[in-house]
Amino acid sequence: MLDRAAYTAMTGAKHAMGQLAVTANNLANASTSGFREAIATFRAVPMRGERTATRAFVVDSTPGSSFEPGRLETTGNTFDMAIEGRGFFVVRRADGSEAYTRAGRFFTDENGVLRLGRALSVAGENGDITIPPGATVEVGADGTVTGRLPTDLAPAVLGRLRLVQPEESQLVRGIDGLFTLPDGVADPSPAVRVRQGALEGSNVNAADAMMRIITQTRLFEANLKVIQTADQNSRSANQLLSLSRG
């Protein structure tokens, strides 16, 4: 019979592997604009039952994200935008749902609509923001977008970016990497400031992520060693019992 330690070690190995996957994903996005580092934490839960007082299972604790700002890099590109300090851009998915992001590498599609991706339009306070072809675009610190054609005497207001500052602890990361509020949508915040011609980098520290991968790999291997040792002990015990009965 396999020792109970093997089963508890299996939970440790399983979650160590999950933690490795999270850290590897962080490292892969160390150069992704606006990426927020994912945090995977675990806790030990004591087992209940006869002769299990010294055993503990590993379970997922509340996962989260680090919302520390990344470094701002000046690009000079018209449609590159970064948020200074706290806050988020609002984008709309293809299904119309609202999501939040720090990524600001925007572009315009064939219809002039400001987008973050083919399936993500950048939300303005009054809907999509459309840029006329050939217009010179300027974005104010408050998110106001103005455009001026060569024939215009003065720039025209094209819209205003919808900028929000929700409670970060309430945000949930989706499988597409965007954040949402489970219980509604965030209201626009005048406190959020935008810088045009700049991008915010990822807040992942690549060197720290590499060290975590090494530590988590060793943890995974240690749990496997416990399982192997428990299996060897079980085999030895079975052999001894067989000899004593012979």
PDB file of C-alpha atoms in Angstrom:
ATOM      1  CA  MET A   1       0.000   0.000   0.000  1.00  0.00           C
ATOM      2  CA  LEU A   2       1.404   3.345  -1.035  1.00  0.00           C
ATOM      3  CA  ASP A   3       2.178   5.673   1.854  1.00  0.00           C
ATOM      4  CA  ARG A   4      -0.182   8.615   2.273  1.00  0.00           C
ATOM      5  CA  ALA A   5       2.835  10.917   1.893  1.00  0.00           C
ATOM      6  CA  ALA A   6       2.869  10.078  -1.813  1.00  0.00           C
ATOM      7  CA  TYR A   7      -0.627  11.474  -2.300  1.00  0.00           C
ATOM      8  CA  THR A   8       0.121  14.690  -0.438  1.00  0.00           C
ATOM      9  CA  ALA A   9       3.359  15.065  -2.417  1.00  0.00           C
ATOM     10  CA  MET A  10       1.376  14.646  -5.628  1.00  0.00           C
ATOM     11  CA  THR A  11      -0.690  17.718  -4.763  1.00  0.00           C
ATOM     12  CA  GLY A  12       2.543  19.630  -4.205  1.00  0.00           C
ATOM     13  CA  ALA A  13       3.958  18.479  -7.553  1.00  0.00           C
ATOM     14  CA  LYS A  14       0.734  19.360  -9.358  1.00  0.00           C
ATOM     15  CA  HIS A  15       0.595  22.898  -8.034  1.00  0.00           C
ATOM     16  CA  ALA A  16       4.333  23.429  -8.458  1.00  0.00           C
ATOM     17  CA  MET A  17       3.816  22.598 -12.131  1.00  0.00           C
ATOM     18  CA  GLY A  18       0.953  25.101 -12.290  1.00  0.00           C
ATOM     19  CA  GLN A  19       3.116  27.751 -10.672  1.00  0.00           C
ATOM     20  CA  LEU A  20       5.844  27.022 -13.219  1.00  0.00           C
ATOM     21  CA  ALA A  21       3.344  27.569 -16.024  1.00  0.00           C
ATOM     22  CA  VAL A  22       2.315  30.953 -14.593  1.00  0.00           C
ATOM     23  CA  THR A  23       5.930  32.087 -14.173  1.00  0.00           C
ATOM     24  CA  ALA A  24       6.845  30.879 -17.669  1.00  0.00           C
ATOM     25  CA  ASN A  25       3.921  32.869 -19.096  1.00  0.00           C
ATOM     26  CA  ASN A  26       5.101  35.953 -17.202  1.00  0.00           C
ATOM     27  CA  LEU A  27       8.596  35.521 -18.599  1.00  0.00           C
ATOM     28  CA  ALA A  28       7.239  35.070 -22.124  1.00  0.00           C
ATOM     29  CA  ASN A  29       5.435  38.425 -21.753  1.00  0.00           C
ATOM     30  CA  ALA A  30       8.362  40.323 -20.248  1.00  0.00           C
ATOM     31  CA  SER A  31       8.482  42.474 -23.398  1.00  0.00           C
ATOM     32  CA  THR A  32       4.715  42.708 -23.997  1.00  0.00           C
ATOM     33  CA  SER A  33       3.435  46.266 -23.778  1.00  0.00           C
ATOM     34  CA  GLY A  34       1.225  46.882 -20.742  1.00  0.00           C
ATOM     35  CA  PHE A  35       1.385  43.282 -19.473  1.00  0.00           C
ATOM     36  CA  ARG A  36       0.631  42.833 -15.761  1.00  0.00           C
ATOM     37  CA  GLU A  37       2.516  40.074 -13.964  1.00  0.00           C
ATOM     38  CA  ALA A  38       0.316  37.179 -12.823  1.00  0.00           C
ATOM     39  CA  ILE A  39       0.803  35.905  -9.276  1.00  0.00           C
ATOM     40  CA  ALA A  40       0.129  32.286  -8.287  1.00  0.00           C
ATOM     41  CA  THR A  41       0.151  31.544  -4.571  1.00  0.00           C
ATOM     42  CA  PHE A  42      -0.639  28.389  -2.634  1.00  0.00           C
ATOM     43  CA  ARG A  43      -1.359  27.410   0.925  1.00  0.00           C
ATOM     44  CA  ALA A  44      -1.182  24.252   2.990  1.00  0.00           C
ATOM     45  CA  VAL A  45      -4.417  22.744   4.292  1.00  0.00           C
ATOM     46  CA  PRO A  46      -4.082  20.158   7.092  1.00  0.00           C
ATOM     47  CA  MET A  47      -5.735  16.813   6.427  1.00  0.00           C
ATOM     48  CA  ARG A  48      -8.381  15.528   8.782  1.00  0.00           C
ATOM     49  CA  GLY A  49      -8.727  11.899   9.722  1.00  0.00           C
ATOM     50  CA  GLU A  50      -7.071   9.052  11.548  1.00  0.00           C
ATOM     51  CA  ARG A  51      -3.259   9.191  11.524  1.00  0.00           C
ATOM     52  CA  THR A  52      -3.186  12.233   9.210  1.00  0.00           C
ATOM     53  CA  ALA A  53      -2.267  14.969  11.686  1.00  0.00           C
ATOM     54  CA  THR A  54       1.172  15.325  10.119  1.00  0.00           C
ATOM     55  CA  ARG A  55      -0.175  15.514   6.553  1.00  0.00           C
ATOM     56  CA  ALA A  56      -1.169  18.601   4.568  1.00  0.00           C
ATOM     57  CA  PHE A  57      -2.542  19.161   1.092  1.00  0.00           C
ATOM     58  CA  VAL A  58      -1.507  22.025  -1.189  1.00  0.00           C
ATOM     59  CA  VAL A  59      -4.359  24.099  -2.620  1.00  0.00           C
ATOM     60  CA  ASP A  60      -4.604  27.217  -4.747  1.00  0.00           C
ATOM     61  CA  SER A  61      -4.847  30.431  -2.823  1.00  0.00           C
ATOM     62  CA  THR A  62      -6.478  33.515  -4.322  1.00  0.00           C
ATOM     63  CA  PRO A  63      -4.606  34.205  -7.587  1.00  0.00           C
ATOM     64  CA  GLY A  64      -3.940  37.787  -8.519  1.00  0.00           C
ATOM     65  CA  SER A  65      -1.883  40.219 -10.556  1.00  0.00           C
ATOM     66  CA  SER A  66       0.757  42.802  -9.835  1.00  0.00           C
ATOM     67  CA  PHE A  67      -0.430  46.252 -10.882  1.00  0.00           C
ATOM     68  CA  GLU A  68       2.862  48.037 -10.343  1.00  0.00           C
ATOM     69  CA  PRO A  69       3.431  50.379 -13.318  1.00  0.00           C
ATOM     70  CA  GLY A  70       5.953  49.398 -15.972  1.00  0.00           C
ATOM     71  CA  ARG A  71       8.581  51.674 -17.474  1.00  0.00           C
ATOM     72  CA  LEU A  72       7.381  54.243 -20.020  1.00  0.00           C
ATOM     73  CA  GLU A  73       9.257  54.347 -23.307  1.00  0.00           C
ATOM     74  CA  THR A  74       8.917  57.244 -25.743  1.00  0.00           C
ATOM     75  CA  THR A  75       8.200  56.040 -29.288  1.00  0.00           C
ATOM     76  CA  GLY A  76       6.996  59.166 -31.038  1.00  0.00           C
ATOM     77  CA  ASN A  77       4.261  57.181 -32.811  1.00  0.00           C
ATOM     78  CA  THR A  78       0.944  58.999 -33.050  1.00  0.00           C
ATOM     79  CA  PHE A  79      -1.207  56.101 -31.913  1.00  0.00           C
ATOM     80  CA  ASP A  80       1.083  54.813 -29.152  1.00  0.00           C
ATOM     81  CA  MET A  81      -0.359  55.845 -25.787  1.00  0.00           C
ATOM     82  CA  ALA A  82       0.530  55.163 -22.175  1.00  0.00           C
ATOM     83  CA  ILE A  83      -1.174  55.846 -18.881  1.00  0.00           C
ATOM     84  CA  GLU A  84       0.846  57.751 -16.315  1.00  0.00           C
ATOM     85  CA  GLY A  85       0.235  56.409 -12.825  1.00  0.00           C
ATOM     86  CA  ARG A  86      -2.862  54.353 -12.069  1.00  0.00           C
ATOM     87  CA  GLY A  87      -5.751  53.671 -14.390  1.00  0.00           C
ATOM     88  CA  PHE A  88      -6.754  51.701 -17.483  1.00  0.00           C
ATOM     89  CA  PHE A  89      -7.811  52.122 -21.083  1.00  0.00           C
ATOM     90  CA  VAL A  90     -11.221  50.685 -21.908  1.00  0.00           C
ATOM     91  CA  VAL A  91     -11.635  48.402 -24.917  1.00  0.00           C
ATOM     92  CA  ARG A  92     -14.650  46.570 -26.282  1.00  0.00           C
ATOM     93  CA  ARG A  93     -14.538  42.957 -27.364  1.00  0.00           C
ATOM     94  CA  ALA A  94     -16.321  41.699 -30.472  1.00  0.00           C
ATOM     95  CA  ASP A  95     -19.292  40.652 -28.307  1.00  0.00           C
ATOM     96  CA  GLY A  96     -19.623  44.212 -26.972  1.00  0.00           C
ATOM     97  CA  SER A  97     -18.336  43.463 -23.475  1.00  0.00           C
ATOM     98  CA  GLU A  98     -16.066  45.995 -21.772  1.00  0.00           C
ATOM     99  CA  ALA A  99     -12.538  45.186 -20.644  1.00  0.00           C
ATOM    100  CA  TYR A 100      -9.568  47.078 -19.221  1.00  0.00           C
ATOM    101  CA  THR A 101      -5.931  47.139 -20.255  1.00  0.00           C
ATOM    102  CA  ARG A 102      -2.708  49.100 -19.885  1.00  0.00           C
ATOM    103  CA  ALA A 103      -1.591  48.235 -23.426  1.00  0.00           C
ATOM    104  CA  GLY A 104      -1.648  51.294 -25.665  1.00  0.00           C
ATOM    105  CA  ARG A 105      -0.270  50.186 -29.045  1.00  0.00           C
ATOM    106  CA  PHE A 106      -3.314  51.408 -30.982  1.00  0.00           C
ATOM    107  CA  PHE A 107      -3.953  51.621 -34.716  1.00  0.00           C
ATOM    108  CA  THR A 108      -6.777  52.557 -37.079  1.00  0.00           C
ATOM    109  CA  ASP A 109      -8.571  50.033 -39.265  1.00  0.00           C
ATOM    110  CA  GLU A 110      -9.769  50.526 -42.852  1.00  0.00           C
ATOM    111  CA  ASN A 111     -12.733  52.504 -41.532  1.00  0.00           C
ATOM    112  CA  GLY A 112     -10.589  54.768 -39.364  1.00  0.00           C
ATOM    113  CA  VAL A 113     -11.812  53.202 -36.089  1.00  0.00           C
ATOM    114  CA  LEU A 114      -9.225  53.285 -33.317  1.00  0.00           C
ATOM    115  CA  ARG A 115      -8.374  49.730 -32.260  1.00  0.00           C
ATOM    116  CA  LEU A 116      -6.067  47.707 -30.042  1.00  0.00           C
ATOM    117  CA  GLY A 117      -6.621  44.506 -32.007  1.00  0.00           C
ATOM    118  CA  ARG A 118      -8.848  43.376 -34.851  1.00  0.00           C
ATOM    119  CA  ALA A 119     -11.439  42.238 -32.323  1.00  0.00           C
ATOM    120  CA  LEU A 120     -10.852  45.063 -29.836  1.00  0.00           C
ATOM    121  CA  SER A 121     -12.040  48.621 -30.423  1.00  0.00           C
ATOM    122  CA  VAL A 122     -10.804  51.406 -28.164  1.00  0.00           C
ATOM    123  CA  ALA A 123     -13.770  52.792 -26.257  1.00  0.00           C
ATOM    124  CA  GLY A 124     -14.500  56.480 -26.212  1.00  0.00           C
ATOM    125  CA  GLU A 125     -16.855  58.152 -23.774  1.00  0.00           C
ATOM    126  CA  ASN A 126     -19.455  58.373 -26.569  1.00  0.00           C
ATOM    127  CA  GLY A 127     -18.649  55.185 -28.491  1.00  0.00           C
ATOM    128  CA  ASP A 128     -15.921  54.301 -30.974  1.00  0.00           C
ATOM    129  CA  ILE A 129     -13.378  56.943 -31.959  1.00  0.00           C
ATOM    130  CA  THR A 130     -13.020  57.370 -35.726  1.00  0.00           C
ATOM    131  CA  ILE A 131     -10.007  59.099 -37.271  1.00  0.00           C
ATOM    132  CA  PRO A 132     -10.476  60.782 -40.689  1.00  0.00           C
ATOM    133  CA  PRO A 133      -7.917  59.696 -43.319  1.00  0.00           C
ATOM    134  CA  GLY A 134      -4.935  62.040 -43.487  1.00  0.00           C
ATOM    135  CA  ALA A 135      -5.757  63.818 -40.234  1.00  0.00           C
ATOM    136  CA  THR A 136      -3.048  64.930 -37.836  1.00  0.00           C
ATOM    137  CA  VAL A 137      -4.053  63.486 -34.460  1.00  0.00           C
ATOM    138  CA  GLU A 138      -3.268  64.805 -31.009  1.00  0.00           C
ATOM    139  CA  VAL A 139      -4.301  63.263 -27.696  1.00  0.00           C
ATOM    140  CA  GLY A 140      -4.482  65.413 -24.597  1.00  0.00           C
ATOM    141  CA  ALA A 141      -3.501  64.301 -21.125  1.00  0.00           C
ATOM    142  CA  ASP A 142      -7.194  63.920 -20.275  1.00  0.00           C
ATOM    143  CA  GLY A 143      -7.732  61.588 -23.242  1.00  0.00           C
ATOM    144  CA  THR A 144      -9.342  64.117 -25.576  1.00  0.00           C
ATOM    145  CA  VAL A 145      -8.614  63.147 -29.196  1.00  0.00           C
ATOM    146  CA  THR A 146      -8.455  65.936 -31.775  1.00  0.00           C
ATOM    147  CA  GLY A 147      -7.794  65.705 -35.499  1.00  0.00           C
ATOM    148  CA  ARG A 148      -6.867  68.290 -38.083  1.00  0.00           C
ATOM    149  CA  LEU A 149      -7.016  67.860 -41.851  1.00  0.00           C
ATOM    150  CA  PRO A 150      -4.752  69.949 -44.109  1.00  0.00           C
ATOM    151  CA  THR A 151      -7.798  71.982 -45.185  1.00  0.00           C
ATOM    152  CA  ASP A 152      -9.014  72.662 -41.625  1.00  0.00           C
ATOM    153  CA  LEU A 153      -8.452  76.023 -39.990  1.00  0.00           C
ATOM    154  CA  ALA A 154      -8.639  74.491 -36.497  1.00  0.00           C
ATOM    155  CA  PRO A 155      -8.531  70.946 -35.053  1.00  0.00           C
ATOM    156  CA  ALA A 156     -11.821  69.164 -34.433  1.00  0.00           C
ATOM    157  CA  VAL A 157     -12.610  67.055 -31.372  1.00  0.00           C
ATOM    158  CA  LEU A 158     -13.002  63.446 -32.497  1.00  0.00           C
ATOM    159  CA  GLY A 159     -13.827  61.996 -29.108  1.00  0.00           C
ATOM    160  CA  ARG A 160     -12.393  61.283 -25.716  1.00  0.00           C
ATOM    161  CA  LEU A 161     -10.814  58.068 -24.532  1.00  0.00           C
ATOM    162  CA  ARG A 162     -12.800  56.294 -21.856  1.00  0.00           C
ATOM    163  CA  LEU A 163     -10.329  56.115 -18.960  1.00  0.00           C
ATOM    164  CA  VAL A 164     -11.145  54.337 -15.711  1.00  0.00           C
ATOM    165  CA  GLN A 165      -9.545  53.686 -12.351  1.00  0.00           C
ATOM    166  CA  PRO A 166     -11.355  50.690 -10.806  1.00  0.00           C
ATOM    167  CA  GLU A 167     -10.354  49.042  -7.542  1.00  0.00           C
ATOM    168  CA  GLU A 168      -7.503  46.822  -8.708  1.00  0.00           C
ATOM    169  CA  SER A 169      -8.183  44.117  -6.122  1.00  0.00           C
ATOM    170  CA  GLN A 170     -11.598  43.530  -7.728  1.00  0.00           C
ATOM    171  CA  LEU A 171     -10.307  43.019 -11.266  1.00  0.00           C
ATOM    172  CA  VAL A 172     -10.350  39.559 -12.812  1.00  0.00           C
ATOM    173  CA  ARG A 173      -7.977  38.594 -15.618  1.00  0.00           C
ATOM    174  CA  GLY A 174      -9.594  36.887 -18.604  1.00  0.00           C
ATOM    175  CA  ILE A 175      -8.058  34.240 -20.833  1.00  0.00           C
ATOM    176  CA  ASP A 176      -7.296  36.997 -23.357  1.00  0.00           C
ATOM    177  CA  GLY A 177      -5.193  38.844 -20.760  1.00  0.00           C
ATOM    178  CA  LEU A 178      -7.706  41.671 -20.358  1.00  0.00           C
ATOM    179  CA  PHE A 179      -9.246  42.625 -17.030  1.00  0.00           C
ATOM    180  CA  THR A 180     -12.916  42.908 -16.142  1.00  0.00           C
ATOM    181  CA  LEU A 181     -15.075  43.757 -13.145  1.00  0.00           C
ATOM    182  CA  PRO A 182     -17.296  40.755 -12.330  1.00  0.00           C
ATOM    183  CA  ASP A 183     -20.089  42.899 -10.918  1.00  0.00           C
ATOM    184  CA  GLY A 184     -20.366  45.670 -13.484  1.00  0.00           C
ATOM    185  CA  VAL A 185     -18.312  48.296 -15.277  1.00  0.00           C
ATOM    186  CA  ALA A 186     -16.098  51.088 -14.011  1.00  0.00           C
ATOM    187  CA  ASP A 187     -17.054  54.746 -14.261  1.00  0.00           C
ATOM    188  CA  PRO A 188     -14.793  57.183 -16.159  1.00  0.00           C
ATOM    189  CA  SER A 189     -12.175  58.829 -13.963  1.00  0.00           C
ATOM    190  CA  PRO A 190     -10.849  62.353 -14.639  1.00  0.00           C
ATOM    191  CA  ALA A 191      -7.783  61.510 -12.540  1.00  0.00           C
ATOM    192  CA  VAL A 192      -6.304  59.184 -15.185  1.00  0.00           C
ATOM    193  CA  ARG A 193      -3.667  60.841 -17.378  1.00  0.00           C
ATOM    194  CA  VAL A 194      -2.478  59.807 -20.845  1.00  0.00           C
ATOM    195  CA  ARG A 195       0.833  60.388 -22.619  1.00  0.00           C
ATOM    196  CA  GLN A 196       0.766  60.269 -26.411  1.00  0.00           C
ATOM    197  CA  GLY A 197       3.761  58.882 -28.295  1.00  0.00           C
ATOM    198  CA  ALA A 198       4.807  56.508 -25.511  1.00  0.00           C
ATOM    199  CA  LEU A 199       4.252  52.897 -24.473  1.00  0.00           C
ATOM    200  CA  GLU A 200       4.321  51.277 -21.067  1.00  0.00           C
ATOM    201  CA  GLY A 201       6.428  48.154 -20.840  1.00  0.00           C
ATOM    202  CA  SER A 202       5.605  44.968 -18.953  1.00  0.00           C
ATOM    203  CA  ASN A 203       6.057  45.057 -15.178  1.00  0.00           C
ATOM    204  CA  VAL A 204       7.667  41.593 -15.210  1.00  0.00           C
ATOM    205  CA  ASN A 205      11.237  41.472 -13.928  1.00  0.00           C
ATOM    206  CA  ALA A 206      12.868  38.910 -16.251  1.00  0.00           C
ATOM    207  CA  ALA A 207      15.761  38.133 -13.901  1.00  0.00           C
ATOM    208  CA  ASP A 208      13.403  37.586 -10.981  1.00  0.00           C
ATOM    209  CA  ALA A 209      11.159  35.362 -13.118  1.00  0.00           C
ATOM    210  CA  MET A 210      14.155  33.229 -14.106  1.00  0.00           C
ATOM    211  CA  MET A 211      15.103  32.752 -10.449  1.00  0.00           C
ATOM    212  CA  ARG A 212      11.523  31.754  -9.642  1.00  0.00           C
ATOM    213  CA  ILE A 213      11.543  29.166 -12.410  1.00  0.00           C
ATOM    214  CA  ILE A 214      14.690  27.594 -10.954  1.00  0.00           C
ATOM    215  CA  THR A 215      13.183  27.547  -7.440  1.00  0.00           C
ATOM    216  CA  GLN A 216       9.847  26.163  -8.630  1.00  0.00           C
ATOM    217  CA  THR A 217      11.576  23.477 -10.718  1.00  0.00           C
ATOM    218  CA  ARG A 218      13.492  22.323  -7.651  1.00  0.00           C
ATOM    219  CA  LEU A 219      10.271  22.276  -5.639  1.00  0.00           C
ATOM    220  CA  PHE A 220       8.627  20.113  -8.291  1.00  0.00           C
ATOM    221  CA  GLU A 221      11.602  17.740  -8.290  1.00  0.00           C
ATOM    222  CA  ALA A 222      11.562  17.538  -4.473  1.00  0.00           C
ATOM    223  CA  ASN A 223       7.907  16.482  -4.513  1.00  0.00           C
ATOM    224  CA  LEU A 224       8.654  13.842  -7.151  1.00  0.00           C
ATOM    225  CA  LYS A 225      11.489  12.546  -4.954  1.00  0.00           C
ATOM    226  CA  VAL A 226       9.052  12.137  -2.046  1.00  0.00           C
ATOM    227  CA  ILE A 227       6.690  10.162  -4.282  1.00  0.00           C
ATOM    228  CA  GLN A 228       9.521   7.907  -5.478  1.00  0.00           C
ATOM    229  CA  THR A 229      10.765   7.347  -1.931  1.00  0.00           C
ATOM    230  CA  ALA A 230       7.256   6.502  -0.711  1.00  0.00           C
ATOM    231  CA  ASP A 231       6.884   4.026  -3.566  1.00  0.00           C
ATOM    232  CA  GLN A 232      10.224   2.389  -2.759  1.00  0.00           C
ATOM    233  CA  ASN A 233       9.304   2.141   0.927  1.00  0.00           C
ATOM    234  CA  SER A 234       5.979   0.581   0.015  1.00  0.00           C
ATOM    235  CA  ARG A 235       7.660  -2.018  -2.207  1.00  0.00           C
ATOM    236  CA  SER A 236      10.170  -2.867   0.513  1.00  0.00           C
ATOM    237  CA  ALA A 237       7.395  -3.241   3.091  1.00  0.00           C
ATOM    238  CA  ASN A 238       5.456  -5.563   0.785  1.00  0.00           C
ATOM    239  CA  GLN A 239       8.545  -7.740   0.257  1.00  0.00           C
ATOM    240  CA  LEU A 240       9.163  -8.002   3.996  1.00  0.00           C
ATOM    241  CA  LEU A 241       5.532  -8.950   4.596  1.00  0.00           C
ATOM    242  CA  SER A 242       5.720 -11.589   1.881  1.00  0.00           C
ATOM    243  CA  LEU A 243       8.881 -13.119   3.427  1.00  0.00           C
ATOM    244  CA  SER A 244       7.341 -13.189   6.896  1.00  0.00           C
ATOM    245  CA  ARG A 245       4.301 -15.036   5.596  1.00  0.00           C
ATOM    246  CA  GLY A 246       6.397 -17.554   3.640  1.00  0.00           C
TER     247      GLY A 246
END
